[in-house]
Amino acid sequence: MATNRTFTMIKPDAVENGHIGGILNMIAEGGFKIVSLKLTQLTLADAKAFYAVHATRPFYGELVEFMSRGPIVAAILEKENAIEDFRTLIGATNPADAVEGTIRKKYATSIGENAVHGSDSDANAAVEGAFHFAGREQF
Ligand code: CMP
């Protein structure tokens, strides 16, 4: 059953470049309600665990180094059809393929440093949200 929730991270590149406000504004304008929010930083071990599903991919080392190099914003978002609508709002993984009006088109610089994460399923959204937020931090 759809939970109408998704999980997102504003990644280290976008935080370093001062885009937290711009991205949160696009999320709000997109009709998403913030139910959890924090500025935090992943350790290398955290990033390896979070992205364990990609452990055999050639970019895994680069991905976990990048994701742990500086602060991120983690958030749980709520909206009807949240998973699909948020993936539409963020745009293609590779910003070169992202359409106009998407977060990655505006803020991402490369396929590796692509500004934001969005869960790909209800099940993963629940796991990823629980990775960052205790139950009492989910409103
Ligand atoms: P995301 O969808 O958040 O989760 C997996 C991440 O792996 C993805 O964003 C990209 O940041 C990264 N990624 C995917 N493909 C590549 C690639 N070919 N090279 C480097 N990083 C990649």
Coordinates of N, CA, C and O and ligand atoms in Angstrom, one line a residue:
M1 N 0.8 -1.2 0.0 CA 0.0 0.0 0.0 C 0.9 1.3 0.0 O 1.8 1.3 0.7
A2 N 0.5 2.2 -0.8 CA 1.3 3.5 -0.9 C 1.2 4.2 0.5 O 0.1 4.3 1.0
T3 N 2.3 4.7 0.9 CA 2.4 5.4 2.2 C 2.2 6.9 2.0 O 2.0 7.7 2.9
N4 N 2.3 7.4 0.7 CA 2.3 8.8 0.4 C 3.5 9.5 1.0 O 3.4 10.8 1.2
R5 N 4.5 8.8 1.3 CA 5.7 9.4 1.9 C 6.9 9.1 1.0 O 7.0 7.9 0.5
T6 N 7.9 10.0 0.9 CA 9.2 9.7 0.3 C 10.3 10.2 1.2 O 10.0 11.0 2.1
F7 N 11.5 9.8 0.9 CA 12.7 10.3 1.7 C 13.6 11.0 0.7 O 13.8 10.5 -0.4
T8 N 14.2 12.1 1.1 CA 15.1 12.8 0.3 C 16.3 13.3 1.1 O 16.3 13.4 2.3
M9 N 17.4 13.5 0.4 CA 18.6 14.1 0.9 C 19.0 15.2 -0.1 O 19.0 15.0 -1.3
I10 N 19.3 16.4 0.5 CA 20.0 17.4 -0.3 C 21.5 17.1 -0.1 O 22.0 17.1 1.1
K11 N 22.1 16.8 -1.1 CA 23.5 16.1 -1.1 C 24.6 17.2 -0.8 O 24.3 18.4 -0.9
P12 N 25.8 16.7 -0.4 CA 26.9 17.6 0.0 C 27.2 18.7 -1.1 O 27.5 19.9 -0.7
D13 N 27.1 18.4 -2.4 CA 27.4 19.4 -3.4 C 26.4 20.6 -3.3 O 26.8 21.7 -3.3
A14 N 25.1 20.3 -3.2 CA 24.1 21.3 -3.1 C 24.2 22.1 -1.8 O 24.0 23.3 -1.8
V15 N 24.5 21.5 -0.7 CA 24.7 22.2 0.6 C 25.9 23.1 0.4 O 25.8 24.3 0.8
E16 N 27.0 22.6 -0.1 CA 28.3 23.4 -0.2 C 28.0 24.6 -1.1 O 28.6 25.7 -0.9
N17 N 27.1 24.5 -2.1 CA 26.9 25.6 -3.1 C 25.8 26.5 -2.6 O 25.4 27.4 -3.4
G18 N 25.3 26.3 -1.4 CA 24.3 27.2 -0.8 C 22.9 27.1 -1.4 O 22.1 28.0 -1.4
H19 N 22.5 25.8 -1.8 CA 21.2 25.6 -2.4 C 20.1 25.0 -1.5 O 19.1 24.6 -2.0
I20 N 20.4 24.9 -0.2 CA 19.4 24.3 0.7 C 18.0 25.1 0.6 O 17.0 24.5 0.3
G21 N 18.1 26.4 0.7 CA 16.8 27.2 0.6 C 16.1 27.1 -0.7 O 14.9 26.9 -0.8
G22 N 16.9 27.1 -1.8 CA 16.3 27.0 -3.2 C 15.6 25.7 -3.4 O 14.5 25.6 -3.9
I23 N 16.3 24.6 -2.9 CA 15.7 23.3 -3.1 C 14.5 23.1 -2.2 O 13.5 22.5 -2.6
L24 N 14.6 23.5 -0.9 CA 13.4 23.4 0.0 C 12.2 24.2 -0.6 O 11.1 23.7 -0.5
N25 N 12.5 25.3 -1.2 CA 11.4 26.1 -1.8 C 10.8 25.3 -3.0 O 9.5 25.3 -3.1
M26 N 11.6 24.7 -3.8 CA 11.0 23.9 -4.9 C 10.2 22.8 -4.4 O 9.1 22.4 -5.0
I27 N 10.6 22.2 -3.3 CA 9.9 21.0 -2.7 C 8.5 21.5 -2.2 O 7.5 20.9 -2.4
A28 N 8.6 22.7 -1.5 CA 7.3 23.2 -1.0 C 6.4 23.6 -2.1 O 5.2 23.3 -2.1
E29 N 6.9 24.3 -3.2 CA 6.1 24.7 -4.3 C 5.6 23.5 -5.1 O 4.5 23.6 -5.7
G30 N 6.3 22.4 -4.9 CA 5.8 21.2 -5.6 C 4.7 20.5 -4.8 O 4.2 19.4 -5.3
G31 N 4.3 21.0 -3.7 CA 3.1 20.5 -3.0 C 3.5 19.5 -1.9 O 2.6 18.8 -1.4
F32 N 4.8 19.3 -1.6 CA 5.2 18.4 -0.6 C 5.2 19.0 0.8 O 5.7 20.1 1.0
K33 N 4.7 18.2 1.8 CA 4.7 18.6 3.2 C 5.9 18.0 3.8 O 6.2 16.8 3.6
I34 N 6.7 18.8 4.6 CA 7.8 18.2 5.3 C 7.4 17.6 6.6 O 6.8 18.3 7.4
V35 N 7.6 16.3 6.8 CA 7.2 15.7 8.0 C 8.4 15.4 8.9 O 8.2 15.1 10.1
S36 N 9.6 15.4 8.4 CA 10.9 15.3 9.1 C 11.9 16.1 8.4 O 11.9 16.2 7.2
L37 N 12.9 16.7 9.2 CA 13.9 17.5 8.5 C 15.1 17.7 9.4 O 15.0 18.0 10.6
K38 N 16.3 17.5 8.9 CA 17.5 17.8 9.7 C 18.8 18.0 8.8 O 18.9 17.5 7.7
L39 N 19.7 18.9 9.3 CA 21.0 19.0 8.8 C 21.9 18.0 9.5 O 22.0 18.1 10.7
T40 N 22.6 17.2 8.8 CA 23.4 16.1 9.4 C 24.6 15.8 8.5 O 24.7 16.3 7.4
Q41 N 25.4 14.8 8.9 CA 26.5 14.4 8.1 C 26.6 12.9 8.2 O 26.7 12.4 9.3
L42 N 26.8 12.2 7.1 CA 27.0 10.7 7.1 C 28.5 10.5 7.3 O 29.3 11.1 6.7
T43 N 28.8 9.5 8.2 CA 30.1 9.0 8.2 C 30.3 8.1 7.0 O 29.3 7.8 6.3
L44 N 31.6 7.7 6.7 CA 31.8 6.8 5.6 C 31.1 5.5 5.8 O 30.5 5.0 4.8
A45 N 31.1 5.0 7.0 CA 30.4 3.8 7.3 C 28.8 3.9 7.1 O 28.2 3.0 6.6
D46 N 28.3 5.1 7.5 CA 26.9 5.4 7.3 C 26.5 5.3 5.8 O 25.6 4.7 5.3
A47 N 27.4 6.0 5.0 CA 27.1 6.1 3.5 C 27.2 4.7 2.9 O 26.4 4.4 2.0
K48 N 28.2 3.9 3.3 CA 28.3 2.6 2.8 C 27.1 1.7 3.1 O 26.6 1.0 2.3
A49 N 26.6 1.9 4.3 CA 25.3 1.2 4.7 C 24.1 1.7 4.0 O 23.3 0.9 3.4
F50 N 24.0 3.0 3.9 CA 22.8 3.6 3.2 C 22.8 3.1 1.7 O 21.7 2.8 1.2
Y51 N 24.0 3.1 1.1 CA 24.0 2.7 -0.4 C 24.5 1.3 -0.6 O 25.0 1.0 -1.7
A52 N 24.3 0.4 0.4 CA 24.7 -1.0 0.3 C 24.2 -1.6 -1.0 O 24.9 -2.5 -1.6
V53 N 23.0 -1.2 -1.4 CA 22.4 -1.8 -2.6 C 23.3 -1.6 -3.9 O 23.2 -2.4 -4.8
H54 N 24.1 -0.6 -3.8 CA 25.0 -0.2 -5.0 C 26.4 -0.7 -4.8 O 27.3 -0.4 -5.5
A55 N 26.6 -1.6 -3.8 CA 28.0 -2.0 -3.4 C 28.8 -2.6 -4.5 O 30.1 -2.5 -4.5
T56 N 28.2 -3.2 -5.5 CA 28.9 -3.9 -6.6 C 29.1 -3.0 -7.8 O 29.7 -3.4 -8.7
R57 N 28.5 -1.8 -7.7 CA 28.6 -0.9 -8.9 C 30.0 -0.2 -8.9 O 30.6 0.1 -7.9
P58 N 30.5 0.1 -10.1 CA 31.8 0.7 -10.2 C 31.9 2.1 -9.6 O 33.0 2.5 -9.2
F59 N 30.8 2.8 -9.4 CA 30.9 4.1 -8.8 C 30.7 4.1 -7.3 O 30.6 5.2 -6.7
Y60 N 30.6 2.9 -6.7 CA 30.2 2.9 -5.3 C 31.2 3.7 -4.4 O 30.8 4.4 -3.5
G61 N 32.5 3.5 -4.6 CA 33.6 4.1 -3.8 C 33.4 5.6 -3.9 O 33.4 6.3 -2.9
E62 N 33.3 6.1 -5.1 CA 33.1 7.5 -5.4 C 31.9 8.1 -4.7 O 31.9 9.1 -4.1
L63 N 30.8 7.3 -4.8 CA 29.5 7.7 -4.3 C 29.6 7.8 -2.7 O 29.1 8.9 -2.2
V64 N 30.2 6.9 -2.1 CA 30.2 6.9 -0.6 C 31.1 8.0 -0.1 O 30.9 8.6 1.0
E65 N 32.2 8.2 -0.8 CA 33.2 9.3 -0.4 C 32.5 10.6 -0.6 O 32.5 11.5 0.3
F66 N 31.8 10.8 -1.7 CA 31.0 12.1 -1.9 C 30.0 12.3 -0.9 O 29.9 13.4 -0.3
M67 N 29.2 11.3 -0.6 CA 28.0 11.4 0.3 C 28.4 11.7 1.7 O 27.6 12.1 2.5
S68 N 29.7 11.4 2.1 CA 30.1 11.6 3.5 C 31.1 12.8 3.6 O 31.6 13.0 4.7
R69 N 31.3 13.5 2.5 CA 32.3 14.6 2.6 C 31.9 15.9 3.3 O 32.7 16.7 3.6
G70 N 30.6 16.0 3.5 CA 30.1 17.3 4.1 C 28.7 17.1 4.5 O 28.1 16.0 4.3
P71 N 28.1 18.1 5.1 CA 26.7 18.0 5.6 C 25.7 17.8 4.5 O 25.9 18.2 3.3
I72 N 24.6 17.1 4.9 CA 23.5 16.9 4.0 C 22.2 17.4 4.7 O 22.3 17.5 5.9
V73 N 21.1 17.6 4.0 CA 19.8 17.8 4.6 C 19.0 16.5 4.3 O 18.9 16.1 3.2
A74 N 18.5 15.9 5.4 CA 17.7 14.7 5.2 C 16.3 15.1 5.5 O 16.0 15.9 6.4
A75 N 15.3 14.6 4.8 CA 13.9 14.9 5.0 C 13.0 13.8 4.6 O 13.3 13.1 3.7
I76 N 11.9 13.7 5.3 CA 10.8 12.9 4.9 C 9.7 13.8 4.4 O 9.4 14.8 5.1
L77 N 9.1 13.5 3.2 CA 8.1 14.3 2.6 C 6.8 13.6 2.4 O 6.9 12.4 2.1
E78 N 5.7 14.3 2.4 CA 4.4 13.7 2.3 C 3.6 14.4 1.2 O 3.6 15.6 1.1
K79 N 3.0 13.6 0.4 CA 2.1 14.1 -0.7 C 1.5 12.9 -1.3 O 2.1 11.8 -1.3
E80 N 0.3 13.0 -1.8 CA -0.3 11.9 -2.6 C 0.6 11.5 -3.7 O 1.2 12.4 -4.4
N81 N 0.8 10.2 -3.9 CA 1.7 9.8 -5.0 C 3.2 10.3 -4.8 O 3.8 10.6 -5.8
A82 N 3.6 10.3 -3.6 CA 4.9 11.0 -3.3 C 6.1 10.5 -4.0 O 6.9 11.2 -4.5
I83 N 6.2 9.1 -4.1 CA 7.4 8.6 -4.7 C 7.6 9.0 -6.2 O 8.6 9.6 -6.6
E84 N 6.5 8.8 -6.9 CA 6.6 9.1 -8.4 C 6.6 10.7 -8.6 O 7.4 11.1 -9.4
D85 N 5.8 11.4 -7.9 CA 5.8 12.9 -8.1 C 7.1 13.5 -7.7 O 7.6 14.5 -8.3
F86 N 7.8 13.0 -6.6 CA 9.1 13.5 -6.2 C 10.1 13.2 -7.2 O 11.0 14.1 -7.6
R87 N 10.1 12.0 -7.8 CA 11.1 11.7 -8.8 C 10.9 12.5 -10.1 O 11.9 12.9 -10.8
T88 N 9.7 12.9 -10.4 CA 9.4 13.8 -11.5 C 10.0 15.2 -11.1 O 10.6 15.8 -12.0
L89 N 9.8 15.6 -9.9 CA 10.3 17.0 -9.5 C 11.8 17.0 -9.5 O 12.4 18.1 -9.9
I90 N 12.5 16.0 -9.1 CA 14.0 16.0 -9.1 C 14.6 15.9 -10.5 O 15.6 16.4 -10.7
G91 N 13.9 15.1 -11.3 CA 14.5 14.9 -12.7 C 15.4 13.7 -12.8 O 15.7 13.0 -11.8
A92 N 15.9 13.5 -14.0 CA 16.8 12.3 -14.3 C 18.1 12.3 -13.4 O 18.6 13.4 -13.0
T93 N 18.6 11.1 -13.1 CA 19.8 11.0 -12.3 C 20.9 11.8 -12.9 O 21.7 12.4 -12.2
N94 N 21.1 11.7 -14.2 CA 22.1 12.5 -14.9 C 21.5 13.9 -15.3 O 20.6 13.9 -16.1
P95 N 22.0 14.9 -14.7 CA 21.4 16.3 -14.9 C 21.4 16.6 -16.4 O 20.6 17.5 -16.9
A96 N 22.3 16.0 -17.2 CA 22.3 16.3 -18.6 C 21.0 15.8 -19.3 O 20.6 16.4 -20.4
D97 N 20.3 14.9 -18.7 CA 19.1 14.4 -19.2 C 17.9 15.0 -18.5 O 16.7 14.6 -18.8
A98 N 18.1 15.8 -17.4 CA 17.0 16.3 -16.6 C 16.3 17.4 -17.4 O 16.9 18.3 -18.0
V99 N 14.9 17.4 -17.3 CA 14.2 18.4 -18.1 C 14.1 19.7 -17.3 O 14.3 19.8 -16.1
E100 N 13.8 20.8 -18.0 CA 13.6 22.1 -17.5 C 12.6 22.1 -16.4 O 11.6 21.5 -16.5
G101 N 12.9 22.9 -15.3 CA 11.9 22.9 -14.2 C 12.2 21.9 -13.1 O 11.5 22.0 -12.1
T102 N 13.1 21.0 -13.3 CA 13.4 20.0 -12.3 C 14.6 20.5 -11.4 O 15.4 21.4 -11.8
I103 N 14.6 19.9 -10.2 CA 15.7 20.3 -9.2 C 17.1 20.0 -9.8 O 18.0 20.9 -9.7
R104 N 17.2 18.9 -10.4 CA 18.6 18.5 -10.9 C 19.0 19.4 -12.1 O 20.2 19.7 -12.3
K105 N 18.0 19.7 -12.9 CA 18.3 20.6 -14.0 C 18.9 21.9 -13.5 O 19.8 22.5 -14.0
K106 N 18.3 22.4 -12.4 CA 18.7 23.7 -11.9 C 20.0 23.7 -11.0 O 20.8 24.6 -11.1
Y107 N 20.1 22.6 -10.2 CA 21.2 22.6 -9.2 C 22.2 21.5 -9.3 O 23.2 21.6 -8.7
A108 N 22.0 20.5 -10.1 CA 23.0 19.4 -10.2 C 24.1 19.7 -11.2 O 23.9 20.4 -12.2
T109 N 25.3 19.1 -10.9 CA 26.4 19.4 -11.8 C 26.9 18.2 -12.6 O 27.5 18.3 -13.6
S110 N 26.6 17.0 -12.1 CA 27.1 15.8 -12.8 C 26.2 14.6 -12.3 O 25.5 14.7 -11.3
I111 N 26.4 13.4 -12.9 CA 25.6 12.2 -12.5 C 26.0 11.8 -11.1 O 25.2 11.3 -10.4
G112 N 27.3 12.0 -10.7 CA 27.7 11.7 -9.4 C 27.3 12.7 -8.4 O 26.8 12.3 -7.3
E113 N 27.4 14.0 -8.7 CA 27.1 15.0 -7.8 C 25.8 15.7 -8.3 O 25.8 16.7 -8.9
N114 N 24.7 15.0 -7.9 CA 23.4 15.4 -8.6 C 22.4 16.0 -7.6 O 21.2 15.9 -7.8
A115 N 22.9 16.7 -6.6 CA 22.2 17.6 -5.7 C 21.1 17.0 -4.8 O 21.0 17.5 -3.7
V116 N 20.4 16.0 -5.2 CA 19.3 15.5 -4.4 C 19.1 14.0 -4.6 O 19.4 13.4 -5.7
H117 N 18.6 13.3 -3.6 CA 18.2 11.9 -3.6 C 16.7 11.8 -3.5 O 16.1 12.7 -2.8
G118 N 16.1 10.9 -4.2 CA 14.7 10.6 -4.0 C 14.5 9.1 -3.9 O 15.0 8.4 -4.8
S119 N 13.7 8.6 -3.0 CA 13.5 7.1 -2.9 C 12.8 6.6 -4.1 O 12.0 7.3 -4.8
D120 N 13.1 5.3 -4.4 CA 12.5 4.7 -5.6 C 11.3 3.8 -5.4 O 10.7 3.3 -6.3
S121 N 10.9 3.6 -4.1 CA 9.8 2.8 -3.8 C 9.3 3.1 -2.4 O 10.0 3.7 -1.6
D122 N 8.0 2.8 -2.1 CA 7.5 3.0 -0.8 C 8.3 2.2 0.3 O 8.6 2.7 1.4
A123 N 8.8 1.0 -0.1 CA 9.5 0.2 0.8 C 10.9 0.8 1.1 O 11.3 0.9 2.3
N124 N 11.5 1.3 0.1 CA 12.8 2.0 0.3 C 12.7 3.3 1.1 O 13.5 3.7 1.9
A125 N 11.6 4.0 0.8 CA 11.4 5.3 1.5 C 11.2 5.0 3.0 O 11.8 5.8 3.8
A126 N 10.6 3.9 3.4 CA 10.4 3.6 4.8 C 11.7 3.3 5.4 O 12.1 3.8 6.5
V127 N 12.5 2.5 4.7 CA 13.9 2.1 5.3 C 14.8 3.3 5.4 O 15.4 3.5 6.4
E128 N 14.8 4.1 4.3 CA 15.7 5.3 4.3 C 15.3 6.3 5.3 O 16.1 6.9 6.0
G129 N 14.0 6.5 5.5 CA 13.5 7.5 6.5 C 13.9 7.0 7.9 O 14.4 7.8 8.7
A130 N 13.7 5.7 8.1 CA 14.0 5.2 9.5 C 15.6 5.2 9.7 O 16.0 5.2 10.9
F131 N 16.4 5.2 8.7 CA 17.8 5.3 8.8 C 18.2 6.6 9.5 O 19.1 6.7 10.3
H132 N 17.4 7.7 9.2 CA 17.8 9.0 9.6 C 16.9 9.6 10.8 O 17.4 10.5 11.5
F133 N 15.7 9.0 10.9 CA 14.8 9.7 11.8 C 14.1 8.6 12.8 O 13.6 7.6 12.3
A134 N 14.2 8.9 14.1 CA 13.4 8.1 15.0 C 11.9 8.4 14.8 O 11.5 9.4 14.2
G135 N 11.1 7.5 15.3 CA 9.7 7.7 15.2 C 9.1 9.0 15.7 O 8.3 9.6 15.1
R136 N 9.7 9.5 16.8 CA 9.2 10.7 17.4 C 9.7 11.9 16.6 O 9.3 13.1 16.9
E137 N 10.6 11.7 15.6 CA 11.0 12.8 14.7 C 10.2 12.9 13.4 O 10.4 13.7 12.5
Q138 N 9.2 11.9 13.3 CA 8.4 11.9 12.1 C 7.0 12.3 12.4 O 6.3 11.7 13.2
F139 N 6.6 13.5 11.8 CA 5.3 14.1 12.2 C 4.2 13.9 11.2 O 4.5 13.5 10.1
Ligands
CMP1 P1 20.7 8.5 -6.1 O1 19.6 8.1 -7.0 O2 20.6 9.4 -5.0 O3 21.4 7.1 -5.6 C1 22.3 6.4 -6.3 C2 23.4 7.4 -6.7 O4 24.5 6.9 -7.4 C3 22.8 8.4 -7.7 O5 21.9 9.2 -7.0 C4 24.0 9.0 -8.2 O6 24.4 10.1 -7.4 C5 25.0 7.9 -8.2 N1 25.3 7.4 -9.5 C6 24.5 6.8 -10.3 N2 25.1 6.4 -11.5 C7 26.4 6.9 -11.3 C8 27.5 6.9 -12.2 N3 27.4 6.4 -13.4 N4 28.6 7.5 -11.8 C9 28.7 8.1 -10.5 N5 27.6 8.1 -9.7 C10 26.5 7.5 -10.1

